Coordinates of N, CA and C in Angstrom, one line a residue:
M1 N 9.6 -14.2 -0.3 CA 8.6 -13.2 0.3 C 9.2 -11.8 0.1
I2 N 8.4 -10.9 -0.3 CA 8.8 -9.5 -0.4 C 7.8 -8.6 0.4
F3 N 8.4 -7.5 0.9 CA 7.6 -6.5 1.5 C 7.7 -5.2 0.7
V4 N 6.6 -4.4 0.6 CA 6.6 -3.1 0.1 C 6.4 -2.2 1.3
A5 N 7.3 -1.3 1.6 CA 7.1 -0.5 2.8 C 7.7 0.9 2.6
G6 N 7.2 1.9 3.4 CA 7.7 3.2 3.4 C 6.5 4.2 3.7
T7 N 6.7 5.4 3.3 CA 5.6 6.4 3.5 C 5.4 7.2 2.2
M8 N 4.2 7.7 2.1 CA 3.7 8.6 1.0 C 3.2 9.8 1.7
T9 N 3.4 11.0 1.1 CA 2.8 12.2 1.6 C 1.9 12.9 0.6
F10 N 0.7 13.3 1.0 CA -0.3 13.9 0.1 C -0.7 15.3 0.8
D11 N -1.4 16.1 0.0 CA -2.0 17.2 0.6 C -3.0 16.8 1.6
P12 N -3.0 17.3 2.8 CA -4.0 16.9 3.8 C -5.4 16.9 3.4
A13 N -5.8 17.8 2.4 CA -7.1 17.9 1.9 C -7.5 16.6 1.2
D14 N -6.6 15.9 0.7 CA -6.8 14.6 -0.1 C -7.1 13.4 0.8
I15 N -6.7 13.5 2.1 CA -6.7 12.4 3.0 C -8.1 11.8 3.2
P16 N -9.2 12.5 3.4 CA -10.5 11.9 3.6 C -10.9 11.0 2.4
Q17 N -10.8 11.6 1.2 CA -11.1 10.8 0.0 C -10.2 9.6 -0.1
F18 N -8.9 9.8 0.2 CA -7.9 8.7 0.1 C -8.3 7.5 1.0
R19 N -8.7 7.9 2.2 CA -9.1 6.8 3.2 C -10.3 6.0 2.6
G20 N -11.3 6.7 2.1 CA -12.4 6.1 1.5 C -12.1 5.2 0.3
D21 N -11.2 5.7 -0.6 CA -10.8 4.9 -1.7 C -10.0 3.7 -1.3
V22 N -9.1 3.8 -0.3 CA -8.4 2.6 0.2 C -9.3 1.6 0.8
A23 N -10.3 2.1 1.6 CA -11.3 1.1 2.2 C -12.0 0.4 1.1
E24 N -12.3 1.0 0.0 CA -13.1 0.3 -1.1 C -12.2 -0.7 -1.8
M25 N -10.9 -0.3 -2.0 CA -10.0 -1.1 -2.8 C -9.4 -2.2 -2.0
R26 N -9.1 -2.1 -0.7 CA -8.4 -3.0 0.1 C -8.9 -4.5 0.0
P27 N -10.2 -4.7 0.1 CA -10.7 -6.1 0.0 C -10.3 -6.8 -1.3
K28 N -10.3 -6.0 -2.4 CA -10.0 -6.6 -3.7 C -8.5 -6.9 -3.7
V29 N -7.6 -6.1 -3.2 CA -6.2 -6.4 -3.1 C -5.9 -7.6 -2.3
L30 N -6.6 -7.7 -1.1 CA -6.3 -8.8 -0.2 C -6.8 -10.1 -0.9
A31 N -7.7 -10.1 -1.8 CA -8.1 -11.3 -2.5 C -7.2 -11.7 -3.7
E32 N -6.2 -10.8 -4.0 CA -5.3 -11.2 -5.1 C -4.4 -12.3 -4.7
Q33 N -4.1 -13.2 -5.6 CA -3.2 -14.3 -5.4 C -1.8 -13.7 -5.0
G34 N -1.2 -14.2 -3.9 CA 0.1 -13.8 -3.5 C 0.1 -12.7 -2.5
C35 N -1.0 -12.1 -2.2 CA -1.1 -11.0 -1.2 C -1.3 -11.5 0.2
H36 N -0.5 -11.2 1.1 CA -0.7 -11.6 2.5 C -1.1 -10.5 3.4
H37 N -0.7 -9.3 3.0 CA -1.0 -8.1 3.9 C -1.0 -6.9 3.0
Y38 N -1.9 -5.9 3.2 CA -2.0 -4.7 2.4 C -2.5 -3.6 3.3
S39 N -1.7 -2.6 3.6 CA -2.2 -1.5 4.5 C -1.6 -0.2 4.0
L40 N -2.5 0.7 3.8 CA -2.1 2.1 3.5 C -2.8 2.9 4.7
L41 N -2.1 3.1 5.7 CA -2.6 3.7 7.0 C -2.2 5.1 7.1
V42 N -3.2 6.0 7.3 CA -3.0 7.4 7.5 C -2.3 7.6 8.9
E43 N -1.1 8.0 8.9 CA -0.3 8.1 10.2 C -0.6 9.5 10.8
D44 N -0.6 10.5 9.9 CA -0.7 11.9 10.4 C -1.6 12.7 9.4
E45 N -2.8 12.8 9.7 CA -3.8 13.4 8.7 C -3.4 14.9 8.4
A46 N -3.0 15.6 9.5 CA -2.7 17.0 9.3 C -1.4 17.2 8.4
A47 N -0.5 16.2 8.4 CA 0.7 16.3 7.5 C 0.5 15.6 6.2
G48 N -0.7 14.8 6.0 CA -0.9 14.1 4.8 C 0.0 12.8 4.7
L49 N 0.5 12.3 5.9 CA 1.4 11.2 5.9 C 0.7 9.9 6.0
V50 N 1.1 9.0 5.0 CA 0.5 7.6 4.9 C 1.6 6.6 5.1
N51 N 1.5 5.6 5.9 CA 2.4 4.5 6.1 C 1.9 3.4 5.1
V52 N 2.9 2.8 4.4 CA 2.6 1.7 3.5 C 3.3 0.5 4.0
I53 N 2.5 -0.6 4.1 CA 3.1 -2.0 4.4 C 2.3 -3.0 3.6
E54 N 3.0 -3.7 2.7 CA 2.4 -4.8 2.0 C 3.3 -6.0 2.0
Q55 N 2.7 -7.2 2.0 CA 3.5 -8.4 2.0 C 3.0 -9.3 0.8
W56 N 3.9 -9.7 0.0 CA 3.6 -10.4 -1.2 C 4.5 -11.7 -1.3
D57 N 4.0 -12.7 -2.0 CA 4.8 -13.9 -2.2 C 6.1 -13.6 -2.9
D58 N 6.0 -12.8 -4.0 CA 7.2 -12.6 -4.8 C 7.0 -11.4 -5.8
D59 N 8.0 -11.1 -6.5 CA 7.9 -10.0 -7.5 C 6.8 -10.3 -8.6
A60 N 6.6 -11.5 -8.9 CA 5.6 -11.9 -9.9 C 4.2 -11.5 -9.4
A61 N 3.9 -11.8 -8.2 CA 2.6 -11.5 -7.6 C 2.4 -10.0 -7.6
L62 N 3.5 -9.3 -7.2 CA 3.4 -7.8 -7.2 C 3.2 -7.2 -8.6
A63 N 3.9 -7.8 -9.6 CA 3.7 -7.4 -10.9 C 2.3 -7.5 -11.4
V64 N 1.6 -8.7 -11.1 CA 0.2 -8.9 -11.5 C -0.6 -7.9 -10.7
H65 N -0.3 -7.6 -9.5 CA -1.1 -6.6 -8.7 C -1.2 -5.3 -9.5
F66 N -0.1 -4.9 -10.0 CA 0.0 -3.6 -10.7 C -0.8 -3.6 -12.0
T67 N -1.3 -4.7 -12.5 CA -2.1 -4.8 -13.7 C -3.6 -4.8 -13.4
Q68 N -4.0 -4.8 -12.1 CA -5.4 -4.9 -11.8 C -6.0 -3.5 -12.0
P69 N -7.3 -3.6 -12.5 CA -8.0 -2.3 -12.9 C -8.1 -1.4 -11.7
W70 N -8.4 -1.9 -10.5 CA -8.6 -1.1 -9.3 C -7.3 -0.4 -8.9
I71 N -6.1 -1.0 -9.2 CA -4.9 -0.3 -8.9 C -4.6 0.8 -10.0
G72 N -4.9 0.5 -11.2 CA -4.8 1.5 -12.3 C -5.6 2.8 -11.9
E73 N -6.9 2.5 -11.5 CA -7.7 3.7 -11.2 C -7.2 4.4 -10.0
F74 N -6.8 3.7 -8.9 CA -6.2 4.3 -7.7 C -5.0 5.1 -8.1
A75 N -4.0 4.5 -8.8 CA -2.8 5.2 -9.2 C -3.1 6.4 -10.0
G76 N -4.0 6.3 -11.0 CA -4.4 7.4 -11.8 C -4.9 8.6 -11.0
K77 N -5.5 8.3 -9.9 CA -6.1 9.4 -9.1 C -5.1 10.0 -8.1
Y78 N -4.1 9.2 -7.6 CA -3.3 9.6 -6.5 C -1.8 9.8 -6.9
L79 N -1.3 9.2 -7.8 CA 0.2 9.3 -8.1 C 0.6 10.7 -8.4
T80 N -0.2 11.4 -9.2 CA 0.1 12.8 -9.5 C -0.1 13.7 -8.4
R81 N -0.8 13.3 -7.4 CA -1.1 14.1 -6.2 C 0.0 13.9 -5.1
M82 N 0.8 12.8 -5.2 CA 1.7 12.5 -4.2 C 2.8 13.6 -4.1
K83 N 3.1 14.1 -2.9 CA 4.2 15.1 -2.8 C 5.5 14.4 -2.5
A84 N 5.5 13.3 -1.9 CA 6.8 12.6 -1.6 C 6.5 11.1 -1.3
S85 N 7.5 10.3 -1.5 CA 7.4 8.8 -1.3 C 8.8 8.2 -0.9
T86 N 8.7 7.4 0.1 CA 9.9 6.6 0.4 C 9.7 5.1 0.2
V87 N 8.6 4.8 -0.5 CA 8.2 3.4 -0.6 C 9.2 2.6 -1.5
Q88 N 9.6 1.4 -1.0 CA 10.5 0.6 -1.7 C 10.1 -0.9 -1.5
V89 N 10.7 -1.8 -2.3 CA 10.5 -3.2 -2.2 C 11.6 -3.8 -1.4
F90 N 11.3 -4.6 -0.4 CA 12.4 -5.3 0.4 C 12.3 -6.8 0.2
D91 N 13.4 -7.4 -0.1 CA 13.4 -8.9 -0.2 C 13.6 -9.4 1.2
I92 N 12.8 -10.4 1.6 CA 12.9 -11.0 3.0 C 13.4 -12.4 2.9
A93 N 14.4 -12.7 3.6 CA 15.0 -14.1 3.5 C 14.3 -15.0 4.5
G94 N 13.7 -14.5 5.5 CA 13.0 -15.4 6.4 C 12.3 -14.6 7.5
A95 N 11.6 -15.3 8.4 CA 10.9 -14.7 9.5 C 11.2 -15.5 10.8
R96 N 11.1 -14.8 11.9 CA 11.3 -15.4 13.2 C 10.4 -14.7 14.2
P97 N 10.0 -15.3 15.3 CA 9.2 -14.7 16.3 C 9.9 -13.5 16.9
L98 N 9.1 -12.5 17.3 CA 9.6 -11.3 18.0 C 10.0 -11.8 19.4
P99 N 11.2 -11.4 19.8 CA 11.7 -11.8 21.2 C 10.7 -11.4 22.3
G100 N 10.5 -12.3 23.2 CA 9.6 -12.0 24.3 C 8.1 -12.1 24.0
M101 N 7.8 -12.6 22.8 CA 6.4 -12.7 22.5 C 6.0 -14.1 22.4

């Protein structure tokens, strides 16, 4: 299991269109084989800050994800607009319940 997590920062003026494009793309991503969770959540619209959290079976599933046409279109539109990113891939060895839950 791998997680993709971190933040991305955009010009605040890009955020309304970003939200709409994510809403359109998200169901397609969630239908991809190996995708368990996909969230690009606007944390602070005024700052253009987006939280990223994705859960994938493995690197192979993530690699296929990056070949999908909707990801190419989205990346082509937003990667050059991104001001900053802390997004990384994290290898997960296992999971356990949250204490007290």
